[in-house]
Amino acid sequence: MSLEANEPRSPGNMDHAPDPTNGSSVQAVDIHSNGSTAAPIASPRADVELSQGSGEPLDDSNAEELSTPKRTIHDLRMPPPFLAEMRWRLFEVREPIELKIDEFERYWPYTDNVWVRQHRAGTDKSGRVTTDYYACRLQRPTYTPRKSDPSRPEGKPPLRKKQTREGGTCQMRIKTVRIEGACPKYSITKVGDHEHTHDLDHMDRIKRNTVVMEIAKAEVMKGFMPASVFTIMSEDQVRLAAAGGRYLNRNDVRNASQIWRRTHGDQLAVHPGYKYDHGNGIVRNDDSAAVLTANGSHSLPILDPALTDPTPIPSSLPPNTLYFPPASRDFLNPYLPPFPQPTHPLSIPYITLTYATSLDSFLAIAPGVPTALSSPASKAMTHYLRTRHDALLVGVGTVLADNPTLNARLHLSGGHGGVGWDGQPRPIVIDPGARWVITPQSAVLQAVAAGRGKAPWVIIAPGCSVDPARLELLRFYGGKYLGLPDLDEGSRLSWEAVFRALAAEGIRSVMVEGGGVVINELLQPEYRPFVSSVVLTVAPTYLGTGGVVVCPTRNVDGLGRPKAVARFRDVRWEQVGEDVVMCGRLGGGEGEREREDGAEVGGVAGVAAQERGQGPTLDQMDAQLQAQLQGQMATQAPG
């Protein structure tokens, strides 16, 4: 006879008639003759049969009401990474969330106590896009009290007393879009402007999610008392709260398993290593810090991987995963897009110009020849920069020469230990004439198919035609072609039009990586206002003449004298590995224009400019000094 059958009944541990719930499940268990333990055993019909002491199968009459739980105690002790963060993101939905199908199915049940599906909008003509709309559970009351409860069939437990909730207290709505393609995914976005009128903790208080209830049911079905299951689940309050079970109680465990316990309630026992202590409920047999695993054995607690140091990189991740220490990022952060990002005065995204160059300012040793310049440390830094931007922009020449993946391989980015496509920038390819013939073998699409990058957007010139097969291929992978409305005065793509088009598509920040034509153009004075910051990596090597060089076209002033194309301000230098990184901003104030225009700054004006922090350049001060010396020499020369 089980321990629960003989234990004293007190309000704290009584397993009285449970409240009805939807469905339960069966797992075969083996009850020892003394009733002290209940270890799970295999069964060829685990959803219908239960091995009792005699080994005879159970009656199949309740088979429709019994189902095998998908979650076990292992899901509580080894939760998905970033569980608490993901529950909060799926609760707030402040920004669009993209998850792979298996990730959505893993995380969504942890928030089904928040969201209730309102209706399904259906599938589009392609058959690849299915949309569902969800509303907060508090939008409508879940129970309307009746004047009198209907009579219950003989042998059935009475209806539980449900709490009446006022409806219409929260109007938050979202939609989920399932997109089939090269890498199927879910997109979760907010609908309307309504925010939650409560926090996630409030929803956890009034209702438990599916995962917590399934864990409780699965553990009881192994032959353990609800009180013992509650004790086991409550031992690690941090993990339980992260899963949404902070307010779990014994009644929840009873409700989750009530259908199964109608037939098998006399077979339940406490977990191995625990005992019933009158007045204290279920307690440990000793003071050991060991934790029971799912199969009843003892082991040391296992920490959530998301809470541990991310190094070394787990072997399960792609071998090309990079790691850039958080302590090495501080010098970069002032030059990266802020969050939340203020509106740009030109209504364009935040633009960061970044590239690696040799000491002689070359990007590549020869046109069309891939050239590795960055050290491993600065390469990891570059991938960190990619995770901090919405988009990654390159010219078509770079794509044709290097066949790049255009993704972020940083540890904890999407596909490299992160969730969904977190930290993955949207590749942007400037291809006015649609020269790039993209195929499934292109590295960027290979990264998409592996779930380690986003599909590219290709910007083409007005009136440029593209093969319909290429259009459909890019659409299947989640990308698209963007045609600009017009060209600039020189019959070239207008950078302002490019950046405005990206802003209209929801892109808030762009990291421009190359190649040479793109970089040289954006360093010209007419495009300088578009660039917010520059991160330049200088490798300790000379490539020699004949390569792809960063050298903008020289400018002249009104008198035909040459002048500097651009000068950086707010400059900071930092050594990263074998390379040196320069961070800075392109000038834009009056003092910067004065210096670049070659205007002479001296006398009272020069002193005033210095007081404003806008003094003359070193070249100008040197010219002034030379003029003064020549004047002194002239006055001292003999008759």
XYZ file of C-alpha atoms in Angstrom:
639
model
C 0.000 0.000 0.000
C 1.371 3.442 -0.893
C 2.525 5.917 1.665
C -0.137 8.390 0.559
C -2.880 5.918 1.398
C -1.717 5.732 5.048
C -0.489 9.275 5.671
C -2.480 11.494 8.028
C -4.879 13.784 6.211
C -4.348 17.424 6.981
C -5.340 20.539 5.050
C -1.736 20.930 3.918
C -1.335 17.542 2.302
C -4.811 16.148 1.604
C -5.281 14.983 -1.966
C -9.043 15.387 -2.028
C -11.249 15.130 -5.076
C -9.464 17.139 -7.761
C -10.753 19.840 -10.038
C -11.488 18.717 -13.592
C -9.011 19.612 -16.342
C -8.685 18.797 -19.999
C -6.915 15.518 -20.583
C -4.257 13.597 -18.739
C -1.826 10.845 -19.584
C -0.388 7.534 -18.524
C 3.135 6.255 -18.242
C 3.728 2.714 -17.091
C 5.003 2.484 -13.502
C 6.162 -0.328 -11.288
C 4.956 -0.173 -7.692
C 7.159 -1.957 -5.175
C 5.494 -4.260 -2.733
C 6.151 -1.938 0.203
C 4.760 1.024 -1.706
C 7.820 3.155 -0.921
C 8.908 3.998 -4.444
C 7.512 4.108 -7.925
C 10.015 3.856 -10.724
C 8.900 4.233 -14.357
C 9.110 1.275 -16.710
C 8.525 0.911 -20.408
C 5.144 0.012 -21.848
C 4.266 -0.850 -25.450
C 1.049 1.157 -25.084
C 2.108 3.987 -22.818
C -0.935 6.121 -23.596
C -3.460 3.430 -22.669
C -1.949 0.809 -20.389
C -0.474 0.934 -16.921
C 1.499 -1.912 -15.399
C -0.017 -2.559 -11.981
C 1.446 -4.803 -9.355
C 0.104 -7.843 -11.185
C 1.371 -6.644 -14.553
C -2.172 -6.653 -16.048
C -3.123 -3.849 -18.473
C -5.646 -1.237 -17.506
C -9.118 -0.884 -18.890
C -9.149 1.131 -22.149
C -12.392 2.945 -21.273
C -10.600 6.211 -20.450
C -8.123 6.032 -23.337
C -9.571 9.138 -24.991
C -9.073 11.150 -21.786
C -5.451 10.049 -21.352
C -2.501 11.495 -23.222
C 1.234 11.385 -22.674
C 2.632 14.719 -21.469
C 5.205 16.260 -23.797
C 7.079 17.902 -20.932
C 8.846 16.267 -18.003
C 10.774 17.362 -14.925
C 13.831 17.492 -17.174
C 12.330 20.547 -18.906
C 12.290 22.314 -15.549
C 15.851 21.391 -14.573
C 17.311 21.931 -18.048
C 15.145 24.749 -19.458
C 15.590 26.238 -22.913
C 18.255 28.950 -22.987
C 17.167 32.513 -22.223
C 13.760 31.253 -21.062
C 12.906 34.173 -18.764
C 13.975 36.684 -21.411
C 11.997 34.936 -24.145
C 8.847 34.780 -22.009
C 9.132 38.521 -21.416
C 9.732 39.251 -25.108
C 6.732 37.125 -26.126
C 4.670 38.941 -23.492
C 5.596 42.493 -24.508
C 6.281 42.058 -28.253
C 7.824 45.524 -28.372
C 9.578 44.658 -31.625
C 8.910 41.993 -34.258
C 10.183 38.567 -33.190
C 11.293 35.897 -35.649
C 11.665 32.296 -34.469
C 12.376 29.057 -36.239
C 9.486 26.572 -36.131
C 11.047 24.390 -33.441
C 11.926 27.464 -31.360
C 8.358 28.750 -31.556
C 6.985 25.376 -30.486
C 9.536 25.313 -27.651
C 8.882 28.783 -26.204
C 5.256 29.570 -27.064
C 3.654 27.102 -24.583
C 5.415 28.999 -21.788
C 3.218 32.018 -22.600
C -0.098 30.382 -23.476
C -1.412 31.602 -20.124
C -1.164 35.112 -21.618
C -2.451 34.764 -25.178
C -5.738 33.352 -26.476
C -6.246 32.856 -30.195
C -9.069 35.014 -31.548
C -9.234 33.855 -35.144
C -7.206 32.541 -38.049
C -6.954 34.918 -40.983
C -6.047 32.029 -43.256
C -3.347 31.244 -45.776
C -2.266 33.430 -48.677
C -2.422 32.445 -52.346
C 1.069 30.954 -52.293
C 0.061 28.575 -49.496
C 3.254 29.438 -47.621
C 1.979 32.124 -45.240
C -0.546 31.442 -42.452
C -1.680 34.189 -40.076
C -3.287 33.883 -36.626
C -4.462 36.674 -34.322
C -4.179 36.488 -30.532
C -5.570 38.644 -27.741
C -4.548 38.990 -24.136
C -6.460 36.594 -21.914
C -7.806 39.534 -19.901
C -9.608 40.995 -22.889
C -12.690 38.945 -22.098
C -14.089 37.168 -19.039
C -13.372 33.460 -18.956
C -16.301 32.425 -16.811
C -19.869 33.618 -16.415
C -21.439 32.486 -13.111
C -24.682 30.520 -13.334
C -27.631 30.724 -11.000
C -27.334 27.032 -10.221
C -24.822 24.383 -11.207
C -26.227 21.562 -13.335
C -26.459 18.150 -11.772
C -23.374 15.971 -12.173
C -23.489 12.297 -13.178
C -23.077 9.841 -10.350
C -19.440 9.206 -9.547
C -18.267 12.453 -11.122
C -16.570 15.081 -8.918
C -18.412 18.369 -8.389
C -17.637 21.351 -10.570
C -14.803 23.422 -9.231
C -15.455 26.958 -8.054
C -14.097 29.209 -10.765
C -13.098 32.798 -10.219
C -14.963 35.418 -12.233
C -12.685 37.900 -14.000
C -13.791 41.255 -15.315
C -13.486 41.428 -19.095
C -12.026 44.159 -21.251
C -9.224 45.054 -18.847
C -6.463 44.596 -21.466
C -6.748 45.194 -25.210
C -3.264 44.045 -26.244
C -3.274 42.004 -29.471
C -0.629 40.308 -31.590
C -0.455 38.262 -34.749
C 1.684 35.260 -35.573
C 2.636 34.546 -39.158
C 3.979 31.143 -40.120
C 6.120 31.398 -43.250
C 7.147 28.305 -45.159
C 10.297 28.531 -47.236
C 13.979 27.631 -47.252
C 14.012 28.078 -43.471
C 10.424 27.968 -42.124
C 9.763 30.461 -39.351
C 7.218 32.308 -37.247
C 7.005 36.087 -37.163
C 5.299 37.617 -34.112
C 4.278 41.281 -34.282
C 2.120 43.634 -32.264
C -1.263 44.722 -33.614
C -2.412 48.264 -32.865
C -1.123 50.662 -30.235
C -2.505 49.032 -27.084
C -0.090 47.960 -24.353
C -0.633 45.476 -21.551
C -2.345 46.971 -18.510
C -0.548 44.466 -16.276
C 2.762 42.659 -16.062
C 3.733 39.060 -16.773
C 3.841 38.240 -13.078
C 0.132 39.043 -12.831
C -0.691 36.497 -15.548
C 1.466 33.865 -13.848
C -0.474 34.517 -10.668
C -3.942 33.986 -12.147
C -3.171 31.102 -14.539
C -0.426 28.497 -15.039
C 0.951 27.826 -18.490
C 0.812 24.479 -20.288
C 4.431 23.544 -19.636
C 4.213 23.870 -15.858
C 0.991 21.853 -15.735
C 2.345 19.135 -18.043
C 5.460 18.741 -15.901
C 3.279 18.285 -12.831
C 1.058 15.755 -14.609
C 3.997 13.776 -16.000
C 5.611 13.490 -12.587
C 2.411 12.278 -10.918
C 1.973 9.698 -13.673
C 5.295 8.181 -12.698
C 3.559 7.153 -9.483
C 4.422 10.097 -7.216
C 2.081 11.893 -4.843
C 0.985 15.435 -5.839
C 2.433 16.756 -2.574
C 5.767 15.123 -3.386
C 5.674 16.466 -6.953
C 4.977 19.961 -5.661
C 7.962 19.706 -3.307
C 10.280 18.537 -6.084
C 9.159 21.246 -8.495
C 9.422 23.983 -5.853
C 13.006 23.218 -4.831
C 14.523 25.469 -7.497
C 12.449 28.635 -7.307
C 14.607 30.460 -9.857
C 13.942 27.944 -12.620
C 10.314 27.532 -11.601
C 9.735 31.293 -11.762
C 11.534 31.513 -15.122
C 9.132 28.858 -16.457
C 6.099 30.785 -15.168
C 5.410 28.613 -12.110
C 6.165 31.061 -9.312
C 2.629 30.704 -7.963
C 2.316 26.938 -8.441
C 0.504 25.228 -5.555
C -0.559 21.718 -4.579
C -4.032 22.191 -6.029
C -2.472 22.894 -9.439
C -0.645 19.552 -9.298
C -3.845 17.768 -8.276
C -5.836 19.442 -11.051
C -3.272 18.538 -13.667
C -3.403 14.841 -12.799
C -6.956 14.384 -11.558
C -8.213 12.131 -14.394
C -5.262 9.767 -14.069
C -5.532 9.664 -10.258
C -9.176 8.573 -10.359
C -7.946 5.117 -11.280
C -4.449 5.061 -9.819
C -4.591 7.273 -6.744
C -3.912 4.356 -4.393
C -0.557 3.612 -6.064
C 1.211 6.907 -5.337
C 4.359 7.340 -3.249
C 6.931 9.980 -2.380
C 10.082 10.478 -4.411
C 13.189 8.466 -3.497
C 15.259 10.352 -0.971
C 12.195 12.059 0.504
C 9.739 11.204 3.257
C 6.484 12.397 4.771
C 7.066 14.424 7.929
C 3.902 15.038 9.937
C 3.314 18.775 10.127
C 5.978 19.601 7.543
C 4.733 17.678 4.530
C 7.264 16.082 2.173
C 10.899 16.681 3.191
C 14.306 15.259 2.339
C 15.648 12.248 4.137
C 18.921 14.113 4.665
C 20.534 17.522 4.156
C 22.220 16.577 0.897
C 22.334 19.261 -1.768
C 21.842 16.641 -4.444
C 18.966 17.044 -6.863
C 16.767 14.268 -8.181
C 16.991 13.731 -11.900
C 14.099 12.595 -14.045
C 14.874 8.907 -13.569
C 15.089 9.137 -9.776
C 18.893 9.199 -9.446
C 20.842 11.942 -7.691
C 23.214 14.411 -9.301
C 24.606 17.860 -8.699
C 22.478 20.811 -9.841
C 22.968 21.760 -13.481
C 23.186 25.486 -14.153
C 21.218 27.126 -16.913
C 23.678 27.595 -19.820
C 22.310 31.106 -20.316
C 23.515 32.077 -16.824
C 27.066 30.805 -17.203
C 30.137 32.340 -18.807
C 29.782 31.976 -22.597
C 33.373 30.764 -23.012
C 34.494 28.313 -24.120
C 32.138 28.054 -27.074
C 30.153 24.778 -26.910
C 31.203 22.131 -29.400
C 27.603 21.833 -30.598
C 27.840 25.235 -32.313
C 29.235 25.760 -35.830
C 33.041 25.560 -35.836
C 33.368 29.068 -37.297
C 31.559 30.673 -34.340
C 33.475 33.712 -33.038
C 33.710 35.182 -29.554
C 34.365 38.844 -28.741
C 34.687 39.442 -24.960
C 32.210 41.927 -23.453
C 35.096 43.713 -21.742
C 36.563 44.523 -25.168
C 33.413 46.211 -26.455
C 33.304 49.345 -24.333
C 35.410 51.530 -26.638
C 33.096 50.737 -29.564
C 29.737 51.392 -27.957
C 29.794 55.242 -28.175
C 30.122 54.913 -31.969
C 27.288 52.387 -32.434
C 23.554 52.953 -32.931
C 21.907 54.043 -29.665
C 18.852 52.317 -28.292
C 16.213 53.580 -28.480
C 17.399 55.335 -31.610
C 16.393 58.997 -32.098
C 14.962 60.101 -35.431
C 17.666 61.104 -37.900
C 17.217 64.695 -39.159
C 17.420 63.369 -42.749
C 14.925 60.547 -42.060
C 17.536 57.912 -42.830
C 18.979 55.077 -40.702
C 22.038 55.385 -38.503
C 24.973 54.727 -40.872
C 28.252 53.185 -39.655
C 31.069 53.027 -42.191
C 33.481 50.210 -41.346
C 36.216 48.428 -43.269
C 39.670 46.879 -42.878
C 42.619 48.309 -44.734
C 46.364 47.800 -45.095
C 48.919 50.421 -44.072
C 48.905 51.698 -47.657
C 45.093 52.036 -47.583
C 44.257 49.008 -49.756
C 41.189 46.816 -49.261
C 42.362 44.002 -51.547
C 45.630 43.088 -53.208
C 43.966 43.178 -56.640
C 40.431 43.700 -58.006
C 38.335 40.560 -57.635
C 40.878 38.842 -55.349
C 39.632 38.070 -51.796
C 42.197 39.408 -49.340
C 42.198 38.617 -45.610
C 43.506 41.584 -43.643
C 41.885 41.360 -40.191
C 43.417 39.401 -37.346
C 41.165 36.862 -35.559
C 40.452 39.382 -32.801
C 39.444 42.227 -35.132
C 37.405 39.802 -37.250
C 35.411 38.863 -34.135
C 35.005 42.586 -33.460
C 33.577 43.072 -36.954
C 30.998 40.352 -36.343
C 30.066 42.025 -33.067
C 29.493 45.249 -35.015
C 27.211 43.338 -37.375
C 25.042 42.181 -34.477
C 24.526 45.815 -33.464
C 23.005 46.880 -36.796
C 19.744 46.069 -38.555
C 21.395 45.758 -41.966
C 24.768 45.055 -43.565
C 25.409 46.855 -46.875
C 27.934 45.961 -49.580
C 28.349 46.632 -53.273
C 27.800 44.038 -55.948
C 31.550 43.911 -56.642
C 32.180 42.536 -53.149
C 29.518 39.857 -53.617
C 30.866 38.784 -57.002
C 34.470 38.663 -55.783
C 34.075 37.107 -52.318
C 30.745 35.184 -52.331
C 30.287 36.205 -48.671
C 27.706 34.845 -46.212
C 26.916 38.395 -44.997
C 25.856 37.160 -41.573
C 27.046 37.443 -37.977
C 28.962 34.458 -36.611
C 29.312 35.871 -33.113
C 28.567 33.547 -30.211
C 24.949 33.910 -29.044
C 23.795 35.409 -32.337
C 21.033 33.597 -34.239
C 22.258 30.216 -35.474
C 25.341 30.405 -33.258
C 23.840 29.748 -29.841
C 21.216 32.498 -29.942
C 17.463 32.376 -30.506
C 15.834 32.887 -33.891
C 17.701 35.453 -35.942
C 18.736 37.627 -33.003
C 21.736 39.716 -33.936
C 21.610 38.748 -37.595
C 21.710 41.785 -39.915
C 19.733 42.027 -43.126
C 22.173 41.833 -46.083
C 21.768 44.742 -48.508
C 23.451 44.426 -51.918
C 23.775 47.512 -54.140
C 23.381 46.050 -57.629
C 22.057 48.731 -60.025
C 22.252 46.533 -63.105
C 21.155 43.250 -61.460
C 24.515 41.645 -62.297
C 24.443 39.238 -59.378
C 22.995 35.899 -60.451
C 21.977 34.454 -57.105
C 21.589 30.663 -56.807
C 20.871 28.206 -53.978
C 24.631 27.595 -53.869
C 25.361 31.239 -53.043
C 26.937 31.438 -49.603
C 24.380 33.946 -48.359
C 21.478 31.609 -49.235
C 23.319 28.642 -47.745
C 23.452 30.581 -44.469
C 19.716 31.264 -44.733
C 18.896 27.583 -45.289
C 20.999 26.679 -42.225
C 19.148 29.232 -40.082
C 22.320 31.305 -39.586
C 21.512 34.421 -41.544
C 18.833 36.465 -43.262
C 18.068 36.591 -46.966
C 19.410 39.611 -48.875
C 17.596 42.603 -50.252
C 19.016 43.639 -53.630
C 18.727 47.311 -54.615
C 18.458 47.857 -58.365
C 18.209 50.917 -60.600
C 14.899 52.258 -61.905
C 13.625 50.307 -64.894
C 16.037 47.399 -64.381
C 14.428 44.080 -65.282
C 15.094 40.884 -63.355
C 14.501 37.282 -64.407
C 11.226 36.113 -62.776
C 12.946 32.893 -61.696
C 15.480 34.927 -59.699
C 12.660 36.966 -58.173
C 10.859 33.826 -57.030
C 14.055 32.207 -55.747
C 14.920 35.211 -53.607
C 11.330 35.424 -52.361
C 11.390 31.741 -51.374
C 14.429 32.398 -49.173
C 12.824 35.477 -47.632
C 14.590 38.182 -49.645
C 13.477 40.621 -52.323
C 14.524 43.166 -54.941
C 14.039 46.863 -54.181
C 13.805 49.192 -57.187
C 14.568 52.861 -56.603
C 12.228 55.462 -58.132
C 14.929 57.580 -59.808
C 18.664 58.286 -60.214
C 20.731 61.263 -59.155
C 21.923 64.046 -61.447
C 24.905 61.964 -62.528
C 22.659 59.051 -63.588
C 23.846 57.045 -60.591
C 22.008 55.590 -57.648
C 21.240 58.279 -55.105
C 22.563 57.359 -51.664
C 19.876 59.458 -50.071
C 17.234 57.510 -51.994
C 18.885 54.222 -50.972
C 18.908 55.079 -47.276
C 15.392 56.503 -47.336
C 14.114 53.344 -49.014
C 15.721 51.228 -46.275
C 14.194 53.452 -43.584
C 10.777 52.973 -45.205
C 11.317 49.197 -44.884
C 11.888 49.537 -41.118
C 15.708 49.499 -41.180
C 16.994 51.749 -38.384
C 20.755 51.188 -38.656
C 23.069 50.149 -41.493
C 26.663 48.923 -41.322
C 28.438 49.708 -44.609
C 31.346 47.315 -45.206
C 32.374 47.963 -48.798
C 33.676 47.608 -51.317
C 35.979 50.296 -52.573
C 33.478 52.133 -54.789
C 30.880 52.339 -52.005
C 33.366 53.502 -49.356
C 35.024 56.109 -51.588
C 31.645 57.560 -52.539
C 30.392 57.836 -48.959
C 33.598 59.654 -47.958
C 32.855 62.442 -50.430
C 31.700 65.744 -48.882
C 28.210 65.571 -50.423
C 27.509 62.259 -48.651
C 29.302 63.050 -45.398
C 26.100 64.096 -43.543
C 24.726 60.571 -44.063
C 27.540 58.826 -42.159
C 27.076 58.801 -38.384
C 30.326 57.077 -37.392
C 33.359 55.299 -38.806
C 35.147 52.201 -37.465
C 38.368 51.591 -39.369
C 40.682 48.582 -38.861
C 44.303 49.010 -39.944
C 46.274 45.795 -40.440
C 50.092 45.805 -40.016
C 50.814 44.997 -43.644
C 51.575 46.638 -46.987
C 49.843 45.262 -50.081
C 51.593 47.380 -52.704
C 50.242 49.138 -55.755
C 47.618 47.724 -58.056
C 44.981 46.798 -55.504
C 41.584 48.159 -54.461
C 42.349 51.376 -52.604
C 40.363 53.682 -50.331
C 41.180 57.088 -51.772
C 38.287 59.508 -52.366
C 38.519 61.974 -55.223
C 40.486 65.093 -54.244
C 38.535 68.315 -53.776
C 39.585 71.906 -54.390
C 38.451 75.169 -52.882
C 37.129 78.232 -54.692
C 40.663 79.273 -55.634
C 41.490 75.917 -57.161
C 43.699 74.856 -54.275
C 43.491 71.186 -53.140
C 41.818 70.555 -49.811
C 41.160 67.572 -47.578
C 38.172 65.434 -48.454
C 37.299 64.586 -44.859
C 38.715 64.794 -41.375
C 37.545 62.744 -38.432
C 36.674 64.066 -35.001
C 35.965 62.408 -31.636
C 38.708 59.990 -32.595
C 39.752 57.025 -30.471
C 42.448 54.472 -31.256
C 42.464 50.963 -29.807
C 44.649 47.951 -30.413
C 42.639 44.811 -31.136
C 44.823 41.754 -31.564
C 47.548 42.595 -34.083
C 45.503 45.403 -35.642
C 44.735 48.985 -34.679
C 41.125 50.197 -34.733
C 40.181 53.837 -35.185
C 36.722 55.027 -34.209
C 35.552 58.497 -35.133
C 32.926 60.713 -36.669
C 33.004 62.731 -39.847
C 33.088 66.503 -39.332
C 30.000 68.546 -39.919
C 30.164 71.712 -37.794
C 31.173 75.237 -38.859
C 34.673 74.894 -37.453
C 35.189 71.639 -39.394
C 34.098 73.307 -42.626
C 36.413 76.235 -42.008
C 39.422 73.963 -41.603
C 38.580 71.808 -44.595
C 37.953 74.820 -46.817
C 41.490 75.971 -46.085
C 40.367 79.236 -44.478
C 43.124 80.999 -42.576
C 42.474 81.183 -38.875
C 44.703 83.589 -37.003
C 44.782 86.664 -34.783
C 41.631 87.371 -32.790
C 39.572 84.994 -34.932
C 42.065 82.221 -34.285
C 41.991 82.794 -30.524
C 38.181 82.813 -30.559
C 38.138 79.624 -32.619
C 40.542 77.949 -30.155
C 38.332 79.005 -27.242
C 35.407 77.361 -29.024
C 37.490 74.226 -29.493
C 37.710 74.934 -33.227
C 41.319 76.119 -33.558
C 43.444 76.058 -36.726
C 44.777 72.822 -38.118
C 48.395 71.757 -37.585
C 49.204 72.653 -41.196
C 47.750 76.129 -40.784
C 49.622 76.729 -37.540
C 52.820 75.518 -39.187
C 52.299 77.904 -42.115
C 51.711 80.778 -39.706
C 54.876 79.940 -37.796
C 56.904 79.773 -41.011
C 55.537 83.162 -42.059
C 56.473 84.673 -38.689
C 60.020 83.253 -38.906
C 60.470 84.579 -42.418
C 59.288 88.004 -41.277
C 61.736 88.011 -38.386
C 64.590 86.957 -40.673
C 63.715 89.730 -43.114
C 63.844 92.408 -40.397
C 67.182 91.088 -39.084
C 68.882 90.899 -42.508
C 71.668 93.488 -43.145
C 70.838 96.713 -45.098
